């Protein structure tokens, strides 16, 4: 907690908590997996009661610079995301999370494809859905949760149906890749609230 980066992010979250000065309907810090800071972000949304936090779960994925320059192919699994979610025992209608990480084409001039946290895809899909029509439509499924038009080219790990079910049971929204039809789709619309209701 004495780390400068932790303090800086904590300060930013604190600034975002002031509803008299800062307006937001959605808040996220893509890639943030620090347990306390993630909880602080959720707490801000719960206290304000007018915003949704999109958080990332620690799935043990390592970037190349954290993995001796090699692409991480073993971690970032559904099992690790499920284990992390169980340990944290989330229960709130003011936050949502997604899995797995997604591949994003950053565009010209190199058309480089990078792996980004799933929150990036969620933010893009929610923004796209809101721009099309009313905000109460779920930003999920083939019509509103399709990611190709937003520059996403696939996922870090392809989920089986069983893995998608395991994630969704814990209120983790799966991002599915359907290779047969060439579609990458957000396949869930849940918040992290455990009790079944209109708010989950």
Short mmCIF file of C-alpha atoms in Angstrom, two decimals:
data_model
loop_
_atom_site.label_atom_id
_atom_site.label_comp_id
_atom_site.label_asym_id
_atom_site.label_seq_id
_atom_site.Cartn_x
_atom_site.Cartn_y
_atom_site.Cartn_z
CA UNK A 1 0.00 0.00 0.00
CA UNK A 2 3.03 2.29 0.21
CA UNK A 3 3.77 1.85 -3.50
CA UNK A 4 3.53 5.01 -5.61
CA UNK A 5 1.50 3.30 -8.35
CA UNK A 6 -1.02 1.94 -5.85
CA UNK A 7 -1.31 5.40 -4.29
CA UNK A 8 -1.77 7.08 -7.69
CA UNK A 9 -4.53 4.71 -8.78
CA UNK A 10 -6.16 4.96 -5.35
CA UNK A 11 -6.15 8.74 -5.69
CA UNK A 12 -7.77 8.53 -9.14
CA UNK A 13 -10.49 6.25 -7.76
CA UNK A 14 -11.02 8.68 -4.88
CA UNK A 15 -11.45 11.57 -7.34
CA UNK A 16 -14.02 9.54 -9.30
CA UNK A 17 -16.05 9.02 -6.13
CA UNK A 18 -17.15 12.68 -6.00
CA UNK A 19 -20.50 12.63 -7.78
CA UNK A 20 -20.85 16.42 -7.44
CA UNK A 21 -17.78 16.95 -9.63
CA UNK A 22 -17.32 13.80 -11.72
CA UNK A 23 -20.07 12.22 -13.81
CA UNK A 24 -19.75 8.67 -15.10
CA UNK A 25 -22.13 5.86 -15.94
CA UNK A 26 -19.35 3.34 -16.42
CA UNK A 27 -15.89 3.17 -14.86
CA UNK A 28 -12.99 0.83 -15.47
CA UNK A 29 -9.23 0.57 -15.19
CA UNK A 30 -8.34 -2.10 -17.77
CA UNK A 31 -5.68 -4.48 -16.51
CA UNK A 32 -6.06 -3.50 -12.85
CA UNK A 33 -6.12 -6.66 -10.76
CA UNK A 34 -4.93 -5.40 -7.39
CA UNK A 35 -7.50 -6.84 -4.98
CA UNK A 36 -7.99 -3.77 -2.78
CA UNK A 37 -8.01 -1.24 -5.63
CA UNK A 38 -10.53 -3.32 -7.58
CA UNK A 39 -12.73 -3.44 -4.48
CA UNK A 40 -12.31 0.32 -4.05
CA UNK A 41 -13.55 0.82 -7.61
CA UNK A 42 -16.61 -1.32 -6.87
CA UNK A 43 -17.20 0.56 -3.60
CA UNK A 44 -17.23 3.87 -5.47
CA UNK A 45 -20.01 2.59 -7.74
CA UNK A 46 -21.97 1.17 -4.83
CA UNK A 47 -21.69 4.40 -2.86
CA UNK A 48 -22.67 6.56 -5.83
CA UNK A 49 -25.40 4.13 -6.93
CA UNK A 50 -25.32 5.61 -10.44
CA UNK A 51 -22.46 3.78 -12.14
CA UNK A 52 -21.21 0.34 -13.15
CA UNK A 53 -17.62 -0.84 -12.61
CA UNK A 54 -16.15 -3.11 -15.28
CA UNK A 55 -13.37 -5.04 -13.53
CA UNK A 56 -10.76 -7.55 -14.63
CA UNK A 57 -10.09 -10.79 -12.77
CA UNK A 58 -6.58 -12.07 -12.19
CA UNK A 59 -6.28 -15.06 -14.51
CA UNK A 60 -2.48 -15.40 -14.04
CA UNK A 61 -1.79 -14.16 -17.58
CA UNK A 62 1.65 -12.66 -18.09
CA UNK A 63 2.65 -10.09 -20.68
CA UNK A 64 5.80 -10.79 -22.71
CA UNK A 65 7.86 -8.41 -20.60
CA UNK A 66 6.80 -10.37 -17.49
CA UNK A 67 7.47 -13.75 -19.09
CA UNK A 68 11.07 -13.54 -20.36
CA UNK A 69 9.92 -12.05 -23.66
CA UNK A 70 7.72 -15.03 -24.59
CA UNK A 71 4.00 -15.05 -25.36
CA UNK A 72 2.07 -16.52 -22.40
CA UNK A 73 0.30 -19.62 -23.71
CA UNK A 74 -0.32 -21.59 -20.49
CA UNK A 75 -1.97 -19.03 -18.22
CA UNK A 76 -5.00 -16.82 -18.58
CA UNK A 77 -7.34 -19.78 -18.23
CA UNK A 78 -11.02 -20.03 -17.29
CA UNK A 79 -10.08 -22.26 -14.35
CA UNK A 80 -7.83 -19.55 -12.92
CA UNK A 81 -10.50 -16.86 -13.41
CA UNK A 82 -13.11 -19.05 -11.70
CA UNK A 83 -10.74 -19.77 -8.80
CA UNK A 84 -10.04 -16.06 -8.36
CA UNK A 85 -13.73 -15.13 -8.46
CA UNK A 86 -14.56 -17.75 -5.83
CA UNK A 87 -11.81 -16.45 -3.55
CA UNK A 88 -13.05 -12.87 -3.78
CA UNK A 89 -16.71 -13.74 -3.19
CA UNK A 90 -18.08 -10.80 -5.15
CA UNK A 91 -21.74 -9.91 -4.63
CA UNK A 92 -22.78 -6.59 -6.14
CA UNK A 93 -25.06 -5.30 -8.86
CA UNK A 94 -22.69 -2.36 -9.42
CA UNK A 95 -19.91 -4.34 -11.12
CA UNK A 96 -19.43 -6.81 -13.95
CA UNK A 97 -16.51 -8.87 -15.19
CA UNK A 98 -15.61 -10.82 -18.33
CA UNK A 99 -13.25 -13.58 -19.51
CA UNK A 100 -11.01 -14.34 -21.43
CA UNK A 101 -8.62 -11.72 -22.74
CA UNK A 102 -9.18 -10.60 -26.32
CA UNK A 103 -7.02 -9.93 -29.36
CA UNK A 104 -7.26 -6.37 -30.69
CA UNK A 105 -5.97 -5.08 -34.01
CA UNK A 106 -4.49 -1.67 -33.22
CA UNK A 107 -4.77 -0.63 -36.87
CA UNK A 108 -2.60 1.23 -39.34
CA UNK A 109 0.18 1.41 -40.18
CA UNK A 110 1.29 -1.95 -38.77
CA UNK A 111 -2.03 -3.75 -38.16
CA UNK A 112 -0.42 -5.21 -35.04
CA UNK A 113 -2.62 -7.53 -32.99
CA UNK A 114 -2.19 -7.25 -29.22
CA UNK A 115 -3.77 -9.12 -26.32
CA UNK A 116 -5.80 -6.83 -24.03
CA UNK A 117 -7.83 -7.35 -20.85
CA UNK A 118 -11.46 -8.41 -21.36
CA UNK A 119 -12.70 -5.14 -19.86
CA UNK A 120 -11.54 -3.39 -23.05
CA UNK A 121 -13.96 -5.49 -25.12
CA UNK A 122 -16.75 -4.96 -22.59
CA UNK A 123 -16.34 -1.18 -22.68
CA UNK A 124 -16.33 -1.22 -26.48
CA UNK A 125 -19.46 -3.39 -26.69
CA UNK A 126 -21.36 -1.32 -24.12
CA UNK A 127 -20.44 1.90 -25.93
CA UNK A 128 -21.43 0.44 -29.28
CA UNK A 129 -24.74 -0.86 -27.92
CA UNK A 130 -25.60 2.50 -26.32
CA UNK A 131 -24.82 4.32 -29.56
CA UNK A 132 -27.24 2.13 -31.51
CA UNK A 133 -30.32 2.62 -29.33
CA UNK A 134 -31.66 2.55 -25.80
CA UNK A 135 -29.25 1.66 -22.99
CA UNK A 136 -31.43 -1.06 -21.46
CA UNK A 137 -30.65 -3.52 -24.27
CA UNK A 138 -28.03 -6.06 -23.20
CA UNK A 139 -24.60 -5.48 -24.80
CA UNK A 140 -24.28 -9.19 -25.45
CA UNK A 141 -25.12 -11.82 -28.04
CA UNK A 142 -24.58 -11.82 -31.78
CA UNK A 143 -26.44 -8.55 -32.44
CA UNK A 144 -25.03 -6.30 -29.70
CA UNK A 145 -22.08 -8.27 -28.35
CA UNK A 146 -20.27 -8.95 -31.63
CA UNK A 147 -16.69 -7.68 -31.44
CA UNK A 148 -15.32 -7.91 -35.01
CA UNK A 149 -16.63 -4.49 -36.11
CA UNK A 150 -14.87 -2.97 -33.09
CA UNK A 151 -11.42 -4.23 -34.14
CA UNK A 152 -11.26 -7.41 -32.07
CA UNK A 153 -9.97 -10.45 -33.94
CA UNK A 154 -10.32 -13.27 -31.42
CA UNK A 155 -9.64 -14.41 -27.88
CA UNK A 156 -6.53 -15.44 -25.95
CA UNK A 157 -8.16 -18.73 -24.96
CA UNK A 158 -11.06 -20.38 -26.76
CA UNK A 159 -13.67 -21.49 -24.22
CA UNK A 160 -15.55 -24.76 -24.38
CA UNK A 161 -19.29 -24.77 -23.66
CA UNK A 162 -18.56 -26.29 -20.22
CA UNK A 163 -16.10 -23.49 -19.43
CA UNK A 164 -18.61 -20.85 -20.56
CA UNK A 165 -21.19 -22.43 -18.25
CA UNK A 166 -18.74 -22.51 -15.31
CA UNK A 167 -17.93 -18.83 -15.79
CA UNK A 168 -21.54 -17.75 -16.18
CA UNK A 169 -22.53 -19.67 -13.05
CA UNK A 170 -20.18 -17.35 -11.13
CA UNK A 171 -21.52 -14.27 -12.96
CA UNK A 172 -18.41 -13.96 -15.14
CA UNK A 173 -19.51 -13.01 -18.64
CA UNK A 174 -17.82 -15.29 -21.20
CA UNK A 175 -16.36 -13.91 -24.40
CA UNK A 176 -16.81 -16.72 -26.91
CA UNK A 177 -15.05 -17.40 -30.19
CA UNK A 178 -17.09 -19.33 -32.74
CA UNK A 179 -14.50 -20.31 -35.32
CA UNK A 180 -16.99 -22.04 -37.60
CA UNK A 181 -18.70 -18.71 -38.32
CA UNK A 182 -15.75 -16.42 -37.61
CA UNK A 183 -17.44 -14.54 -34.76
CA UNK A 184 -16.16 -13.32 -31.40
CA UNK A 185 -19.06 -12.48 -29.10
CA UNK A 186 -19.71 -11.35 -25.54
CA UNK A 187 -21.90 -14.20 -24.39
CA UNK A 188 -23.22 -12.90 -21.07
CA UNK A 189 -25.01 -9.95 -19.50
CA UNK A 190 -24.61 -10.47 -15.75
CA UNK A 191 -23.50 -8.23 -12.96
CA UNK A 192 -21.67 -9.74 -9.98
CA UNK A 193 -24.83 -9.91 -7.85
CA UNK A 194 -25.42 -13.46 -6.62
CA UNK A 195 -29.14 -13.28 -5.87
CA UNK A 196 -31.28 -13.82 -8.94
CA UNK A 197 -33.20 -10.64 -9.68
CA UNK A 198 -33.58 -7.94 -12.32
CA UNK A 199 -30.27 -6.52 -11.06
CA UNK A 200 -28.13 -9.62 -11.57
#
